[in-house]
Coordinates of C-alpha atoms in Angstrom, one line a residue:
X1 CA 58.6 -83.7 -53.6
X2 CA 60.0 -85.8 -51.1
X3 CA 58.9 -89.5 -51.3
X4 CA 58.8 -91.3 -48.1
X5 CA 61.3 -93.0 -45.4
X6 CA 62.4 -96.4 -47.3
X7 CA 63.3 -98.7 -45.2
X8 CA 65.0 -101.7 -46.2
X9 CA 66.8 -104.7 -44.3
X10 CA 67.6 -103.1 -40.7
X11 CA 65.8 -102.4 -37.8
X12 CA 63.8 -99.2 -37.0
X13 CA 66.6 -96.3 -36.6
X14 CA 64.4 -95.4 -33.9
X15 CA 66.3 -97.8 -31.6
X16 CA 69.5 -97.7 -33.1
X17 CA 69.6 -100.7 -35.0
X18 CA 70.4 -104.6 -33.1
X19 CA 73.8 -105.3 -32.5
X20 CA 74.5 -106.8 -34.8
X21 CA 74.7 -103.4 -37.0
X22 CA 76.5 -102.1 -34.0
X23 CA 79.5 -104.8 -34.9
X24 CA 79.6 -104.3 -39.0
X25 CA 79.6 -100.2 -38.7
X26 CA 82.8 -100.7 -36.1
X27 CA 84.5 -103.2 -38.2
X28 CA 84.0 -101.2 -40.7
X29 CA 85.8 -97.8 -38.6
X30 CA 88.8 -100.5 -37.7
X31 CA 89.6 -101.4 -40.2
X32 CA 89.7 -97.8 -42.1
X33 CA 91.4 -95.9 -39.7
X34 CA 93.8 -99.2 -39.5
X35 CA 94.0 -98.1 -43.1
X36 CA 95.2 -94.8 -41.7
X37 CA 96.7 -96.0 -39.4
X38 CA 99.6 -96.9 -41.7
X39 CA 98.6 -94.1 -44.3
X40 CA 98.4 -90.7 -42.2
X41 CA 101.3 -91.3 -40.4
X42 CA 103.6 -92.8 -42.6
X43 CA 103.0 -92.3 -46.5
X44 CA 104.9 -88.4 -46.7
X45 CA 107.8 -90.4 -44.6
X46 CA 107.9 -92.9 -47.4
X47 CA 108.2 -89.9 -49.8
X48 CA 110.9 -87.9 -48.0
X49 CA 112.4 -91.2 -48.1
X50 CA 112.7 -91.3 -51.4
X51 CA 113.8 -87.7 -52.0
X52 CA 110.6 -86.2 -52.7
X53 CA 111.1 -82.1 -50.8
X54 CA 108.8 -80.6 -48.9
X55 CA 106.2 -79.1 -51.6
X56 CA 105.9 -81.7 -53.7
X57 CA 104.9 -84.2 -50.5
X58 CA 102.4 -80.6 -48.9
X59 CA 101.4 -80.9 -53.2
X60 CA 101.0 -85.0 -53.3
X61 CA 99.1 -84.2 -49.1
X62 CA 96.4 -81.7 -50.4
X63 CA 95.8 -83.4 -53.7
X64 CA 94.7 -86.4 -51.3
X65 CA 93.1 -84.4 -49.2
X66 CA 91.7 -81.7 -52.6
X67 CA 89.4 -84.9 -53.9
X68 CA 88.4 -85.4 -50.0
X69 CA 86.6 -81.7 -49.9
X70 CA 85.6 -82.5 -53.6
X71 CA 83.6 -85.4 -54.1
X72 CA 82.5 -86.7 -51.1
X73 CA 79.5 -83.6 -52.1
X74 CA 79.2 -85.8 -55.7
X75 CA 79.1 -88.7 -54.8
X76 CA 76.6 -88.0 -51.5
X77 CA 74.5 -86.2 -53.7
X78 CA 74.7 -89.3 -56.0
X79 CA 73.2 -91.1 -52.9
X80 CA 70.5 -89.0 -52.1
X81 CA 69.1 -88.5 -55.2
X82 CA 69.2 -91.8 -56.2
X83 CA 68.8 -94.0 -52.9
X84 CA 72.1 -95.8 -53.6
X85 CA 74.3 -95.1 -51.2
X86 CA 75.1 -98.6 -50.8
X87 CA 75.8 -99.2 -53.8
X88 CA 78.6 -96.7 -54.7
X89 CA 80.2 -96.5 -50.9
X90 CA 80.9 -100.6 -51.8
X91 CA 81.8 -99.5 -55.7
X92 CA 84.1 -96.7 -53.7
X93 CA 86.2 -99.1 -51.9
X94 CA 86.7 -101.8 -54.7
X95 CA 87.9 -99.4 -57.2
X96 CA 90.0 -97.4 -54.6
X97 CA 91.9 -101.0 -53.9
X98 CA 92.9 -101.0 -57.1
X99 CA 94.5 -97.5 -57.5
X100 CA 96.3 -97.7 -54.2
X101 CA 97.9 -101.4 -55.5
X102 CA 99.4 -98.9 -59.1
X103 CA 101.7 -97.1 -56.3
X104 CA 103.9 -100.8 -55.8
X105 CA 105.0 -99.9 -59.5
X106 CA 106.4 -96.6 -59.3
X107 CA 108.6 -94.1 -57.2
X108 CA 107.5 -91.2 -60.0
X109 CA 106.3 -88.0 -58.7
X110 CA 105.0 -87.3 -62.1
X111 CA 103.3 -91.2 -61.8
X112 CA 102.9 -90.9 -58.6
X113 CA 100.5 -87.8 -58.6
X114 CA 98.3 -89.4 -61.1
X115 CA 97.7 -92.4 -58.9
X116 CA 96.6 -90.2 -56.2
X117 CA 94.1 -88.1 -57.9
X118 CA 92.9 -91.5 -59.1
X119 CA 93.2 -93.3 -55.5
X120 CA 91.6 -89.8 -54.5
X121 CA 88.5 -89.7 -56.6
X122 CA 87.0 -93.5 -55.4
X123 CA 88.4 -93.2 -52.1
X124 CA 87.3 -89.4 -50.4
X125 CA 84.2 -90.3 -50.3
X126 CA 83.9 -93.2 -47.4
X127 CA 84.2 -91.8 -44.4
X128 CA 81.2 -89.8 -44.7
X129 CA 79.4 -92.5 -46.3
X130 CA 79.9 -94.3 -43.3
X131 CA 79.4 -91.3 -41.1
X132 CA 76.0 -91.8 -42.7
X133 CA 75.6 -95.0 -42.8
X134 CA 76.3 -94.5 -38.4
X135 CA 73.8 -92.0 -37.9
X136 CA 71.2 -92.9 -40.3
X137 CA 71.1 -96.9 -38.1
X138 CA 72.1 -95.0 -34.4
X139 CA 68.4 -93.6 -34.9
X140 CA 67.8 -92.0 -31.5
X141 CA 70.5 -93.0 -30.2
X142 CA 73.4 -90.5 -31.8
X143 CA 74.6 -89.4 -28.5
X144 CA 76.2 -93.4 -28.2
X145 CA 78.4 -92.5 -31.9
X146 CA 81.2 -91.5 -29.9
X147 CA 81.4 -95.6 -28.7
X148 CA 81.5 -96.6 -32.5
X149 CA 83.9 -94.6 -33.2
X150 CA 86.2 -95.3 -31.0
X151 CA 86.8 -98.9 -32.4
X152 CA 88.7 -97.0 -35.8
X153 CA 90.7 -95.5 -32.5
X154 CA 91.7 -98.5 -31.1
X155 CA 92.9 -100.2 -34.6
X156 CA 94.5 -96.8 -35.5
X157 CA 96.5 -97.5 -32.1
X158 CA 97.7 -101.0 -33.2
X159 CA 98.5 -99.8 -36.7
X160 CA 100.1 -97.1 -35.9
X161 CA 102.8 -99.0 -32.9
X162 CA 103.2 -101.3 -35.4
X163 CA 104.9 -100.2 -38.1
X164 CA 106.8 -97.7 -36.9
X165 CA 108.1 -100.3 -35.4
X166 CA 108.5 -102.5 -39.5
X167 CA 109.8 -99.4 -40.6
X168 CA 112.8 -99.5 -38.1
X169 CA 112.8 -103.3 -39.5
X170 CA 112.6 -103.4 -42.3
X171 CA 111.6 -99.8 -44.5
X172 CA 109.7 -97.8 -45.4
X173 CA 108.5 -99.8 -48.6
X174 CA 105.9 -102.1 -46.6
X175 CA 103.8 -99.0 -46.1
X176 CA 102.2 -99.4 -49.6
X177 CA 101.7 -103.5 -49.0
X178 CA 100.3 -103.0 -45.2
X179 CA 98.3 -100.3 -46.5
X180 CA 96.6 -102.5 -50.2
X181 CA 96.3 -105.6 -47.8
X182 CA 94.0 -103.6 -45.6
X183 CA 92.6 -102.0 -48.4
X184 CA 91.2 -105.7 -49.5
X185 CA 89.8 -106.5 -46.1
X186 CA 87.9 -102.7 -46.1
X187 CA 86.8 -103.7 -49.5
X188 CA 85.6 -107.3 -48.9
X189 CA 83.4 -106.2 -45.5
X190 CA 81.7 -103.5 -47.3
X191 CA 79.3 -106.4 -48.7
X192 CA 77.9 -106.3 -45.1
X193 CA 76.7 -102.7 -45.0
X194 CA 74.0 -102.8 -44.2
X195 CA 70.9 -101.0 -46.2
X196 CA 69.4 -97.9 -44.3
X197 CA 66.5 -95.3 -44.4
X198 CA 67.2 -92.4 -46.7
X199 CA 65.1 -90.2 -48.8
X200 CA 64.7 -89.2 -52.2
X201 CA 64.5 -85.5 -54.3
X202 CA 63.5 -84.5 -57.1
X203 CA 63.1 -81.4 -58.7
X204 CA 62.7 -78.3 -56.8
X205 CA 63.2 -80.2 -53.1
X206 CA 66.5 -81.1 -54.8
X207 CA 67.6 -77.0 -54.9
X208 CA 65.7 -77.0 -51.5
X209 CA 67.8 -79.1 -49.9
X210 CA 71.2 -76.9 -49.9
X211 CA 69.0 -74.2 -48.5
X212 CA 70.1 -75.0 -44.8
X213 CA 73.8 -74.9 -45.6
X214 CA 74.2 -71.7 -46.4
X215 CA 72.4 -70.4 -43.7
X216 CA 74.7 -68.0 -40.9
X217 CA 74.9 -71.1 -38.6
X218 CA 75.9 -73.3 -40.4
X219 CA 77.9 -71.4 -42.6
X220 CA 80.7 -70.1 -40.1
X221 CA 80.3 -73.6 -39.0
X222 CA 81.8 -75.1 -41.2
X223 CA 84.3 -72.1 -42.1
X224 CA 86.2 -72.3 -38.2
X225 CA 85.7 -75.7 -38.7
X226 CA 87.9 -75.4 -41.7
X227 CA 90.2 -73.3 -39.8
X228 CA 90.6 -76.3 -37.4
X229 CA 91.5 -78.6 -40.1
X230 CA 93.5 -75.6 -41.7
X231 CA 95.8 -75.7 -38.3
X232 CA 96.1 -78.9 -37.9
X233 CA 98.1 -79.3 -41.6
X234 CA 102.4 -79.6 -40.0
X235 CA 100.9 -81.9 -37.6
X236 CA 99.5 -84.6 -40.5
X237 CA 101.8 -84.2 -43.0
X238 CA 104.7 -83.3 -41.3
X239 CA 104.6 -84.6 -37.7
X240 CA 106.7 -87.8 -38.5
X241 CA 108.9 -86.2 -40.5
X242 CA 109.9 -83.5 -37.3
X243 CA 110.6 -86.7 -34.9
X244 CA 112.7 -87.7 -37.0
X245 CA 114.1 -84.8 -37.5
X246 CA 114.9 -84.4 -34.1
X247 CA 116.8 -87.7 -33.7
X248 CA 113.4 -90.1 -32.8
X249 CA 113.0 -93.7 -34.4
X250 CA 110.4 -94.9 -35.6
X251 CA 109.2 -96.6 -32.8
X252 CA 108.7 -93.7 -31.2
X253 CA 106.9 -91.8 -33.7
X254 CA 104.4 -95.2 -33.8
X255 CA 103.6 -94.6 -30.1
X256 CA 103.5 -90.7 -30.3
X257 CA 101.1 -91.7 -32.8
X258 CA 99.6 -94.1 -30.6
X259 CA 99.0 -92.4 -27.4
X260 CA 97.7 -89.8 -29.3
X261 CA 94.2 -91.9 -30.6
X262 CA 94.6 -93.9 -27.0
X263 CA 94.0 -90.2 -25.9
X264 CA 90.9 -89.8 -27.5
X265 CA 89.0 -92.9 -27.0
X266 CA 87.7 -91.9 -23.5
X267 CA 86.8 -88.8 -25.0
X268 CA 84.6 -91.2 -27.5
X269 CA 83.4 -94.1 -25.1
X270 CA 81.6 -90.4 -22.5
X271 CA 80.9 -88.4 -25.1
X272 CA 76.7 -89.4 -24.6
X273 CA 78.1 -88.0 -21.0
X274 CA 79.9 -85.1 -22.1
X275 CA 77.2 -84.3 -24.9
X276 CA 74.4 -84.3 -22.3
X277 CA 76.1 -82.0 -19.9
X278 CA 77.1 -79.2 -22.8
X279 CA 76.7 -78.2 -25.9
X280 CA 78.6 -78.6 -29.2
X281 CA 79.0 -75.3 -29.4
X282 CA 80.9 -74.8 -26.1
X283 CA 82.8 -78.2 -26.6
X284 CA 83.3 -77.2 -30.1
X285 CA 84.4 -74.0 -28.5
X286 CA 87.2 -75.6 -25.9
X287 CA 88.7 -77.9 -28.6
X288 CA 90.0 -74.5 -30.6
X289 CA 91.8 -73.1 -27.5
X290 CA 93.1 -76.8 -26.7
X291 CA 94.5 -77.0 -30.6
X292 CA 95.6 -73.8 -30.3
X293 CA 98.1 -74.4 -27.0
X294 CA 98.8 -77.6 -28.3
X295 CA 100.0 -76.8 -31.6
X296 CA 102.7 -74.0 -29.3
X297 CA 103.7 -76.4 -27.1
X298 CA 104.6 -79.0 -29.5
X299 CA 106.7 -75.9 -31.5
X300 CA 108.5 -75.1 -28.1
X301 CA 109.3 -79.0 -26.9
X302 CA 112.2 -81.4 -27.8
X303 CA 112.0 -83.9 -24.9
X304 CA 110.3 -87.0 -25.3
X305 CA 107.9 -87.0 -22.5
X306 CA 107.1 -83.6 -23.3
X307 CA 106.1 -84.8 -26.8
X308 CA 103.8 -87.1 -25.4
X309 CA 102.0 -84.9 -23.3
X310 CA 101.0 -82.6 -26.1
X311 CA 99.7 -86.1 -27.4
X312 CA 97.1 -86.1 -25.2
X313 CA 95.6 -83.0 -26.1
X314 CA 94.5 -85.0 -29.5
X315 CA 91.2 -85.9 -27.1
X316 CA 90.7 -82.1 -27.4
X317 CA 91.0 -81.7 -30.8
X318 CA 90.6 -84.3 -32.5
X319 CA 87.8 -86.9 -30.2
X320 CA 86.2 -84.6 -29.0
X321 CA 86.2 -82.0 -31.6
X322 CA 85.1 -84.9 -34.3
X323 CA 82.3 -86.3 -32.3
X324 CA 80.9 -83.1 -31.8
X325 CA 80.8 -81.5 -35.0
X326 CA 79.3 -85.2 -36.6
X327 CA 76.8 -84.6 -34.2
X328 CA 75.9 -80.8 -35.1
X329 CA 76.3 -81.7 -38.5
X330 CA 73.8 -83.7 -38.2
X331 CA 71.8 -81.7 -36.4
X332 CA 72.5 -78.8 -39.1
X333 CA 71.0 -81.3 -41.9
X334 CA 67.5 -81.6 -42.8
X335 CA 66.2 -85.1 -42.7
X336 CA 66.8 -85.8 -46.6
X337 CA 69.9 -84.5 -46.9
X338 CA 72.1 -86.5 -44.3
X339 CA 74.3 -87.8 -46.1
X340 CA 74.8 -84.7 -48.4
X341 CA 75.4 -82.8 -45.2
X342 CA 78.2 -84.8 -44.0
X343 CA 79.6 -85.0 -47.3
X344 CA 79.8 -81.5 -47.1
X345 CA 81.4 -80.9 -44.1
X346 CA 84.5 -84.3 -44.4
X347 CA 84.4 -82.1 -47.6
X348 CA 85.6 -78.7 -46.0
X349 CA 87.5 -80.1 -42.7
X350 CA 89.4 -83.0 -44.4
X351 CA 89.2 -82.1 -47.4
X352 CA 89.6 -78.0 -48.1
X353 CA 91.1 -77.8 -44.9
X354 CA 93.9 -80.2 -44.1
X355 CA 94.2 -79.2 -48.1
X356 CA 95.0 -76.0 -47.3
X357 CA 96.9 -77.0 -44.5
X358 CA 99.1 -79.4 -46.6
X359 CA 99.8 -76.7 -49.3
X360 CA 101.3 -74.1 -46.9
X361 CA 102.8 -76.5 -45.0
X362 CA 105.4 -77.5 -47.9
X363 CA 105.3 -74.3 -49.4
X364 CA 106.8 -73.5 -46.4
X365 CA 109.0 -76.3 -45.3
X366 CA 112.0 -76.1 -47.3
X367 CA 111.9 -72.3 -46.0
X368 CA 111.3 -72.2 -42.0
X369 CA 111.9 -75.4 -39.0
X370 CA 108.9 -77.8 -38.4
X371 CA 108.6 -75.8 -35.2
X372 CA 108.0 -72.8 -36.3
X373 CA 105.2 -74.3 -38.9
X374 CA 103.4 -75.5 -35.5
X375 CA 103.8 -71.7 -33.7
X376 CA 101.4 -70.6 -37.4
X377 CA 99.0 -73.3 -36.5
X378 CA 98.8 -73.4 -33.3
X379 CA 98.1 -69.3 -34.2
X380 CA 95.1 -70.3 -37.1
X381 CA 93.9 -72.9 -34.5
X382 CA 93.4 -69.2 -31.8
X383 CA 91.8 -67.5 -34.6
X384 CA 89.6 -70.1 -35.2
X385 CA 88.1 -70.3 -31.9
X386 CA 87.7 -66.9 -31.2
X387 CA 85.5 -66.4 -34.3
X388 CA 83.1 -69.5 -33.2
X389 CA 82.9 -67.8 -30.1
X390 CA 82.2 -65.0 -31.0
X391 CA 78.9 -65.8 -33.5
X392 CA 78.2 -68.1 -30.3
X393 CA 77.9 -64.7 -27.8
X394 CA 75.7 -63.0 -31.1
X395 CA 73.2 -66.1 -31.9
X396 CA 72.5 -66.9 -27.7
X397 CA 71.8 -62.2 -27.7
X398 CA 69.4 -62.4 -30.7
X399 CA 67.7 -65.8 -29.3
X400 CA 67.5 -63.5 -26.0

């Protein structure tokens, strides 16, 4: 049977929560994506400077994202089943912090592989849990999620620029200490997360929760979202290396990453107005084709102004896509499985999609130039967009 809501220590979700709750959630996004501002652009560059091959870099990156694919669903089901989302969130922050510290002890690939697996197991569910906290506590104001998430983009911008400058002044080894420091802060602040509303399932009802995720509409969306993030593999895995090979400094690399995040903030701040005017599906379709154009342009251009112009498309390929996918998945998920729904979405996209993209790019990195990898990414993004568009037209025709 499905039990009724259990609301503890929070305001009515229908009101969107009070200001203090939004500050707490905003600070969590700020810290989480500040840490990502070190890991995402620079950890692979650190491995590159250790002398790892493109395949080894791809393996480490894909292992981290494989964890994102597998474990959030496990943690999410446990959280929904036993109403322990907050304790799991806190524990995963603390343990993943300790696991990252092990990177300071070795530069051996085999040991780093094992550390990455351990770190990924506990780090993986953090963002999907944070997304479900936000959907839960924002209540009827969910379309304003983008304004909350913008704090993460702002943090990412500041961090990538400062770390790029720090790498020019010191070395890539500084990223290990910076991530550890940020993880410590994240772990401490995780205790401030309020307890939200959730439903508990048991027996046959727990099995029934999975049924909505097997419907055609949901399966097609998740597959296309997988394809979209697969196309991001070149960017997330090898963009910094691509710029270094073109002769650009760490400072420019940081600025390029920062500009991309800066562009997405405008979309996130205006997301409530955007989603009142356009459907989630139409926005998602548009972002797929924007991604195809962006990756092909990235493979073609070598001048700084054009590279930075291509980065502005991040407002669509990440900002609009991310917000639309979070809200669309929330719409597709039953009330008693919101955490599981976001965990599945995160697992399929930022887990399996990015993992497959990393493996694909890592395998071909030593064979072809990164420009050709970007061309392939563009074609893949166009394919995802065409498939989602075709299914959207099919749904519209069936409804009529």
